[in-house]
Structure formats: structure tokens, C-alpha cells
Tab-separated table of C-alpha atoms and ligand atoms in Angstrom:
chain	number	residue	atom	x	y	z
A	1	UNK	CA	-0.081	-0.041	0.206
A	2	UNK	CA	1.121	3.461	-0.616
A	3	UNK	CA	0.386	6.514	1.227
A	4	UNK	CA	-2.327	8.707	-0.680
A	5	UNK	CA	-2.261	11.906	1.359
A	6	UNK	CA	-2.497	14.499	-1.518
A	7	UNK	CA	1.114	17.207	-1.414
A	8	UNK	CA	1.420	20.705	-1.999
A	9	UNK	CA	2.014	21.650	-5.624
A	10	UNK	CA	4.748	23.715	-4.197
A	11	UNK	CA	6.891	21.588	-2.972
A	12	UNK	CA	7.308	20.280	-6.834
A	13	UNK	CA	7.343	17.071	-6.107
A	14	UNK	CA	6.754	14.207	-9.137
A	15	UNK	CA	5.633	10.857	-7.315
A	16	UNK	CA	7.170	6.957	-9.108
A	17	UNK	CA	4.374	5.425	-10.093
A	18	UNK	CA	6.163	2.184	-11.407
A	19	UNK	CA	7.539	-0.307	-8.747
A	20	UNK	CA	10.254	-2.856	-11.482
A	21	UNK	CA	11.618	0.392	-11.659
A	22	UNK	CA	11.598	1.765	-7.967
A	23	UNK	CA	12.782	-2.086	-6.554
A	24	UNK	CA	15.968	-1.276	-9.527
A	25	UNK	CA	16.261	1.993	-7.747
A	26	UNK	CA	17.109	0.061	-4.678
A	27	UNK	CA	18.112	-3.158	-5.028
A	28	UNK	CA	20.760	-1.045	-6.765
A	29	UNK	CA	21.790	0.093	-2.785
A	30	UNK	CA	22.608	-3.275	-1.874
A	31	UNK	CA	20.794	-3.286	1.736
A	32	UNK	CA	22.073	-5.503	4.414
A	33	UNK	CA	20.834	-6.000	7.830
A	34	UNK	CA	23.711	-4.161	9.375
A	35	UNK	CA	23.233	-0.611	7.379
A	36	UNK	CA	21.665	1.721	8.345
A	37	UNK	CA	19.685	3.810	5.986
A	38	UNK	CA	18.379	7.170	5.611
A	39	UNK	CA	15.897	8.440	2.817
A	40	UNK	CA	15.448	11.378	1.777
A	41	UNK	CA	11.667	12.569	0.688
A	42	UNK	CA	9.792	9.614	0.362
A	43	UNK	CA	6.560	11.116	-0.320
A	44	UNK	CA	4.051	8.442	-0.882
A	45	UNK	CA	6.981	6.039	-0.172
A	46	UNK	CA	7.620	4.256	-3.405
A	47	UNK	CA	11.085	3.585	-2.492
A	48	UNK	CA	10.521	2.871	1.799
A	49	UNK	CA	8.749	-0.700	1.447
A	50	UNK	CA	11.163	-1.651	-0.923
A	51	UNK	CA	14.055	-0.316	1.196
A	52	UNK	CA	12.043	-2.172	4.312
A	53	UNK	CA	11.761	-5.889	2.940
A	54	UNK	CA	15.942	-4.940	1.906
A	55	UNK	CA	15.548	-5.253	6.156
A	56	UNK	CA	18.090	-2.589	7.359
A	57	UNK	CA	18.879	-2.391	11.071
A	58	UNK	CA	17.248	1.194	10.417
A	59	UNK	CA	15.582	2.893	8.042
A	60	UNK	CA	14.863	7.266	8.883
A	61	UNK	CA	12.151	9.536	6.640
A	62	UNK	CA	13.042	12.195	5.696
A	63	UNK	CA	9.958	14.162	4.598
A	64	UNK	CA	9.610	17.857	4.958
A	65	UNK	CA	5.910	18.510	3.802
A	66	UNK	CA	3.138	18.445	6.438
A	67	UNK	CA	0.699	15.966	5.569
A	68	UNK	CA	2.667	12.883	3.801
A	69	UNK	CA	5.232	12.804	7.250
A	70	UNK	CA	2.184	11.580	9.188
A	71	UNK	CA	0.907	9.900	6.622
A	72	UNK	CA	4.426	7.857	6.145
A	73	UNK	CA	4.726	7.288	10.245
A	74	UNK	CA	1.778	5.332	10.468
A	75	UNK	CA	1.987	3.644	6.897
A	76	UNK	CA	5.584	2.189	7.743
A	77	UNK	CA	5.365	2.505	11.927
A	78	UNK	CA	9.133	0.761	11.494
A	79	UNK	CA	10.420	3.635	10.107
A	80	UNK	CA	11.497	6.898	11.822
A	81	UNK	CA	10.258	9.990	10.094
A	82	UNK	CA	11.512	13.458	10.952
A	83	UNK	CA	8.801	15.761	8.681
A	84	UNK	CA	11.792	18.806	8.229
A	85	UNK	CA	13.542	20.180	5.424
A	86	UNK	CA	16.633	17.611	3.891
A	87	UNK	CA	18.036	20.348	3.301
A	88	UNK	CA	18.368	21.856	7.662
A	89	UNK	CA	19.906	17.998	8.283
A	90	UNK	CA	22.224	18.225	10.406
A	91	UNK	CA	25.059	15.597	8.587
A	92	UNK	CA	28.329	15.117	10.107
A	93	UNK	CA	25.825	14.270	13.894
A	94	UNK	CA	24.867	10.425	12.652
A	95	UNK	CA	27.325	8.263	14.082
A	96	UNK	CA	30.087	6.554	11.492
A	97	UNK	CA	30.008	3.086	13.366
A	98	UNK	CA	26.086	2.371	11.700
A	99	UNK	CA	27.216	2.042	7.965
A	100	UNK	CA	24.330	4.623	7.073
A	101	UNK	CA	23.382	4.796	3.604
A	102	UNK	CA	21.740	6.900	1.850
A	103	UNK	CA	19.326	7.040	-0.843
A	104	UNK	CA	16.108	9.381	-2.793
A	105	UNK	CA	14.198	10.105	-5.698
A	106	UNK	CA	14.687	14.098	-4.720
A	107	UNK	CA	13.452	16.555	-5.237
A	108	UNK	CA	15.413	18.490	-8.675
A	109	UNK	CA	15.278	22.176	-6.696
A	110	UNK	CA	17.158	21.182	-3.887
A	111	UNK	CA	19.140	18.402	-5.218
A	112	UNK	CA	22.250	19.748	-5.891
A	113	UNK	CA	22.716	22.113	-3.354
A	114	UNK	CA	21.261	18.220	-1.095
A	115	UNK	CA	24.565	16.382	-3.151
A	116	UNK	CA	26.905	19.478	-2.384
A	117	UNK	CA	26.586	18.720	1.640
A	118	UNK	CA	26.093	14.839	1.684
A	119	UNK	CA	28.500	14.289	0.469
A	120	UNK	CA	30.976	16.284	2.152
A	121	UNK	CA	29.325	15.988	5.898
A	122	UNK	CA	27.874	12.531	5.644
A	123	UNK	CA	29.510	9.398	6.805
A	124	UNK	CA	27.723	7.970	4.729
A	125	UNK	CA	29.568	4.996	2.932
A	126	UNK	CA	27.218	4.764	-0.400
A	127	UNK	CA	24.054	6.450	-1.569
A	128	UNK	CA	21.746	5.963	-4.605
A	129	UNK	CA	19.505	9.298	-5.518
A	130	UNK	CA	17.700	9.647	-8.582
A	131	UNK	CA	18.432	13.424	-9.820
A	132	UNK	CA	17.317	14.914	-13.304
A	133	UNK	CA	18.842	13.290	-15.875
A	134	UNK	CA	21.034	16.525	-16.981
A	135	UNK	CA	22.697	16.415	-13.176
A	136	UNK	CA	23.108	13.134	-13.872
A	137	UNK	CA	25.041	14.208	-16.460
A	138	UNK	CA	27.208	15.790	-14.788
A	139	UNK	CA	28.057	14.599	-11.317
A	140	UNK	CA	29.146	11.793	-12.679
A	141	UNK	CA	31.243	13.109	-15.576
A	142	UNK	CA	35.462	12.962	-15.974
A	143	UNK	CA	37.131	15.898	-15.921
A	144	UNK	CA	38.004	17.409	-19.593
A	145	UNK	CA	34.451	16.391	-20.554
A	146	UNK	CA	32.385	19.310	-21.174
A	147	UNK	CA	29.602	17.773	-18.536
A	148	UNK	CA	32.272	18.266	-15.651
A	149	UNK	CA	31.301	21.331	-13.636
A	150	UNK	CA	32.154	22.588	-10.156
A	151	UNK	CA	29.439	20.035	-8.534
A	152	UNK	CA	31.532	17.058	-9.863
A	153	UNK	CA	35.184	18.537	-8.974
A	154	UNK	CA	33.367	18.428	-4.948
A	155	UNK	CA	31.814	15.995	-5.468
A	156	UNK	CA	34.003	13.219	-6.708
A	157	UNK	CA	36.650	15.112	-3.745
A	158	UNK	CA	34.745	12.686	-1.460
A	159	UNK	CA	33.255	9.613	-3.949
A	160	UNK	CA	33.554	7.784	-6.837
A	161	UNK	CA	29.856	7.771	-8.902
A	162	UNK	CA	28.286	5.728	-11.234
A	163	UNK	CA	25.622	6.468	-13.866
A	164	UNK	CA	23.581	3.963	-13.473
A	165	UNK	CA	20.530	3.844	-15.729
A	166	UNK	CA	17.698	6.450	-16.973
A	167	UNK	CA	14.979	6.611	-15.584
A	168	UNK	CA	12.125	8.493	-18.553
A	169	UNK	CA	9.245	10.966	-17.652
A	170	UNK	CA	6.882	8.996	-17.954
A	171	UNK	CA	7.071	6.915	-14.866
A	172	UNK	CA	6.114	9.956	-12.643
A	173	UNK	CA	3.028	11.429	-11.662
A	174	UNK	CA	2.688	14.451	-12.712
A	175	UNK	CA	5.109	14.107	-15.513
A	176	UNK	CA	7.835	15.850	-15.291
A	177	UNK	CA	9.783	17.480	-18.727
A	178	UNK	CA	12.622	15.761	-18.066
A	179	UNK	CA	14.180	12.204	-18.395
A	180	UNK	CA	15.139	10.566	-14.806
A	181	UNK	CA	19.134	9.564	-13.910
A	182	UNK	CA	19.512	6.894	-11.112
A	183	UNK	CA	23.427	7.841	-9.777
A	184	UNK	CA	25.065	6.135	-7.187
A	185	UNK	CA	28.371	7.547	-4.738
A	186	UNK	CA	30.744	5.336	-3.750
A	187	UNK	CA	32.516	7.100	-0.050
A	188	UNK	CA	36.232	7.169	-0.151
A	189	UNK	CA	39.135	6.145	2.543
A	190	UNK	CA	38.547	9.081	4.935
A	191	UNK	CA	42.460	9.592	4.361
A	192	UNK	CA	41.618	10.253	0.588
A	193	UNK	CA	39.354	13.289	1.372
A	194	UNK	CA	39.705	16.467	1.465
A	195	UNK	CA	41.894	18.377	4.710
A	196	UNK	CA	40.078	21.862	4.048
A	197	UNK	CA	37.223	22.101	3.031
A	198	UNK	CA	35.814	25.943	3.404
A	199	UNK	CA	39.024	27.123	1.537
A	200	UNK	CA	38.376	23.663	-2.134
A	201	UNK	CA	34.722	24.670	-2.079
A	202	UNK	CA	36.323	28.449	-1.800
A	203	UNK	CA	38.874	27.593	-5.346
A	204	UNK	CA	36.372	24.913	-7.107
A	205	UNK	CA	33.161	27.894	-6.994
A	206	UNK	CA	36.053	30.644	-7.876
A	207	UNK	CA	37.643	28.695	-10.899
A	208	UNK	CA	34.268	27.425	-12.580
A	209	UNK	CA	32.954	30.577	-11.972
A	210	UNK	CA	35.742	31.628	-15.285
A	211	UNK	CA	35.230	27.874	-16.742
A	212	UNK	CA	35.654	29.512	-20.818
A	213	UNK	CA	39.351	31.637	-19.480
A	214	UNK	CA	42.649	29.848	-19.293
A	215	UNK	CA	43.959	29.352	-15.928
A	216	UNK	CA	46.875	31.633	-16.175
A	217	UNK	CA	43.902	34.796	-16.546
A	218	UNK	CA	41.937	33.202	-13.343
A	219	UNK	CA	44.900	32.327	-11.432
A	220	UNK	CA	46.873	35.076	-12.453
A	221	UNK	CA	47.325	36.974	-9.374
A	222	UNK	CA	47.990	33.832	-7.533
A	223	UNK	CA	51.353	32.613	-9.924
A	224	UNK	CA	54.473	31.958	-8.310
A	225	UNK	CA	57.518	29.902	-8.810
A	226	UNK	CA	55.582	25.975	-6.369
A	227	UNK	CA	52.379	27.006	-7.558
A	228	UNK	CA	54.490	27.101	-11.802
A	229	UNK	CA	56.430	23.861	-10.537
A	230	UNK	CA	53.471	21.943	-9.387
A	231	UNK	CA	51.920	22.305	-12.263
A	232	UNK	CA	55.125	21.689	-14.567
A	233	UNK	CA	54.618	18.093	-12.570
A	234	UNK	CA	50.905	17.334	-12.990
A	235	UNK	CA	51.465	18.159	-16.610
A	236	UNK	CA	48.858	21.503	-16.853
A	237	UNK	CA	49.780	24.356	-18.261
A	238	UNK	CA	48.523	27.692	-17.706
A	239	UNK	CA	46.581	27.651	-21.397
A	240	UNK	CA	43.663	25.385	-19.652
A	241	UNK	CA	40.259	25.347	-18.440
A	242	UNK	CA	39.065	24.473	-15.229
A	243	UNK	CA	37.903	21.049	-16.044
A	244	UNK	CA	41.102	20.486	-17.383
A	245	UNK	CA	41.937	19.360	-13.666
A	246	UNK	CA	41.006	16.808	-11.781
A	247	UNK	CA	39.417	16.777	-7.842
A	248	UNK	CA	42.507	15.509	-6.803
A	249	UNK	CA	43.978	18.576	-8.824
A	250	UNK	CA	41.824	20.710	-7.368
A	251	UNK	CA	43.142	20.096	-3.818
A	252	UNK	CA	47.167	20.301	-4.999
A	253	UNK	CA	46.515	23.427	-7.115
A	254	UNK	CA	44.874	24.900	-3.265
A	255	UNK	CA	47.519	23.609	-1.104
A	256	UNK	CA	49.999	25.807	-3.228
A	257	UNK	CA	48.639	28.777	-3.800
A	258	UNK	CA	46.323	28.514	-0.080
A	259	UNK	CA	48.315	30.432	1.660
A	260	UNK	CA	46.983	33.763	-0.441
A	261	UNK	CA	43.427	32.261	-1.312
A	262	UNK	CA	41.002	33.921	-0.025
A	263	UNK	CA	39.062	31.564	2.958
B	1	SAM	N1	10.568	8.797	-2.807
B	1	SAM	C1	8.722	9.267	-3.651
B	1	SAM	C2	8.673	8.766	-4.982
B	1	SAM	O1	9.854	9.090	-5.624
B	1	SAM	O2	7.423	8.551	-5.729
B	1	SAM	C3	8.179	11.233	-4.013
B	1	SAM	C4	9.287	11.866	-4.497
B	1	SAM	S1	8.873	13.785	-4.845
B	1	SAM	C5	10.519	13.941	-6.541
B	1	SAM	C6	10.060	14.501	-3.353
B	1	SAM	C7	9.729	14.696	-2.511
B	1	SAM	O3	10.345	15.094	-0.965
B	1	SAM	C8	8.457	14.997	-2.371
B	1	SAM	O4	7.748	13.953	-1.145
B	1	SAM	C9	8.114	15.941	-1.215
B	1	SAM	O5	7.173	16.522	-0.449
B	1	SAM	C10	9.421	16.025	-0.931
B	1	SAM	N2	10.533	17.089	0.258
B	1	SAM	C11	10.747	17.689	-1.314
B	1	SAM	N3	11.379	19.163	-0.669
B	1	SAM	C12	11.646	18.436	0.168
B	1	SAM	C13	13.092	18.771	1.016
B	1	SAM	N4	14.300	19.994	1.501
B	1	SAM	N5	12.940	18.584	2.465
B	1	SAM	C14	12.973	17.166	2.355
B	1	SAM	N6	11.772	15.955	2.381
B	1	SAM	C15	11.396	17.808	0.165
């Protein structure tokens, strides 16, 4: 059974109607009984029932809608329902010992911001998200590709990302105007994650603000002998554009210029 309460249109939700696709999305998270799972925006519970069937140790549902949250609580008493804006959830408070996995058919208007925060702040080992197709391509793009941008470099500083499959508009109600994609995150070991997240985020945003410009122009106030030496060692030219830098190279670049880069 699915929760049937009407949600306000202003939240822009498209509810998944195809049970096979719902199962396929949940299966790709590979939930076991030692996992604690968070579902973001469960809505009418299309994914929720499959998550519970997989038998996680714990399931938390973060649903902002005032009507849907109590209906989910009634329908799925085994889950803990939190009626809250997921953007305000404190991801770093999750106990890293609990093997967290995060899943959601994300509300498209907040998906990028949510994934930016979750990748960097949550201790989740894996995440599976359904997002707008274009966003899925960007997050899974490699450096050098046209789709590779600030969000790709940032999320890939914390996780390996994988494009899983495309989902057509016809399986939602109401029908969105665009395709969707299901993507997966695999957290990197902590010792490979950035040591100064705030500084790195600032540098990535700064560089991609000028994505069509050459690094020589973008970094002209920060050029030093040590920066030039580092670029040579990495095979990066001042004529390259930001998309040429891998996530690890953004960390290297930040280390070279951090004393001069405004934090
Ligand atoms: N998971 C369901 C499905 O696949 O049918 C619903 C997906 S719908 C795209 C997004 C859901 O997220 C809606 O239920 C909406 O109420 C909820 N939502 C929207 N913004 C939210 C936010 N900032 N925090 C938590 N939930 C949110």
C-alpha cells in the first residue's frame, strides 16, 4: 500500500508510479541487515516499502511535507519519520559506526545542494539518488568532459560516482518535462578526502565561475614559482581551463595557493 495524502504542489514533487523501477533503484543500494538507511523525500512511499523489505537495521525518513510525513508514520511504523527540510539536516551528527546508506528520489529544486552537502558532510558509505538526467551526467562526468563542472569536482573529491540508468518521464505523476537518472556514490576512504573543505569549495566555485577562461587568467594573482613547478609536475598548462583539473588536482592547486587564496 502507498501513502495517498495530497502534497502541496509548491514542493514540485513527481511521484514514481512504476514499482519495478522503484525496486531497481532500491536494489542498487545493496542494503543489508547491518545498514542504517536514510530516505530523503519518501513522498508516498514508492521506495520506502522496498527499503523495508531489504531489512535494514534502521530506517529514517526525512520528509518535509506536513501531510505526507504523518501519513508515512502511520503506514511505516518500523521507520523513524522526521518532518524536516533535508537541507537543514545536520549530516555530520550521524554516527559513522552505523554504516549509513542514503537514498532518495530527490526533489529536483534542491538536489544539487543536498548532494553537495551529503557527499562532504555525511559519513554515508554509499548513496543512491534519482536526479534530473542532466544533473546525473554532470555529477558522474570525468575531468576534460564538457559536463564536468564544480559539482563534479566537489562530489568526486569525496566519492566515486557512477551513472546507473535513465528513467523516462512517463513513470511519474505528474509527468516531469525531463528525463531522470539514477546515480550512485561510493565514499572514498577518509584519508583521501580534502583536509580543508571550506577552502577547497571556495577555490572550485571560483575557478568554475570562469570556466571558459584559461587557468593563467583565473589564477593570475596567485602565480608563484611553486605553483608553476606543481603545474609542470602535474602536466597542467596555464592555457588549460578549469575542467582539465581532476578533483585531486584541485586539492593540489589549493595547497599551492592557500596562503594567498581568500578563505
Ligand atoms: N520518493 C517519492 C517517489 O519516488 O515517488 C517522492 C519523490 S518527490 C520527487 C520528492 C519528495 O521530497 C516529496 O515527497 C516532497 O514532499 C519531498 N521534499 C521536497 N523538498 C524537500 C526537502 N527540502 N526536504 C525533505 N523533503 C522534501
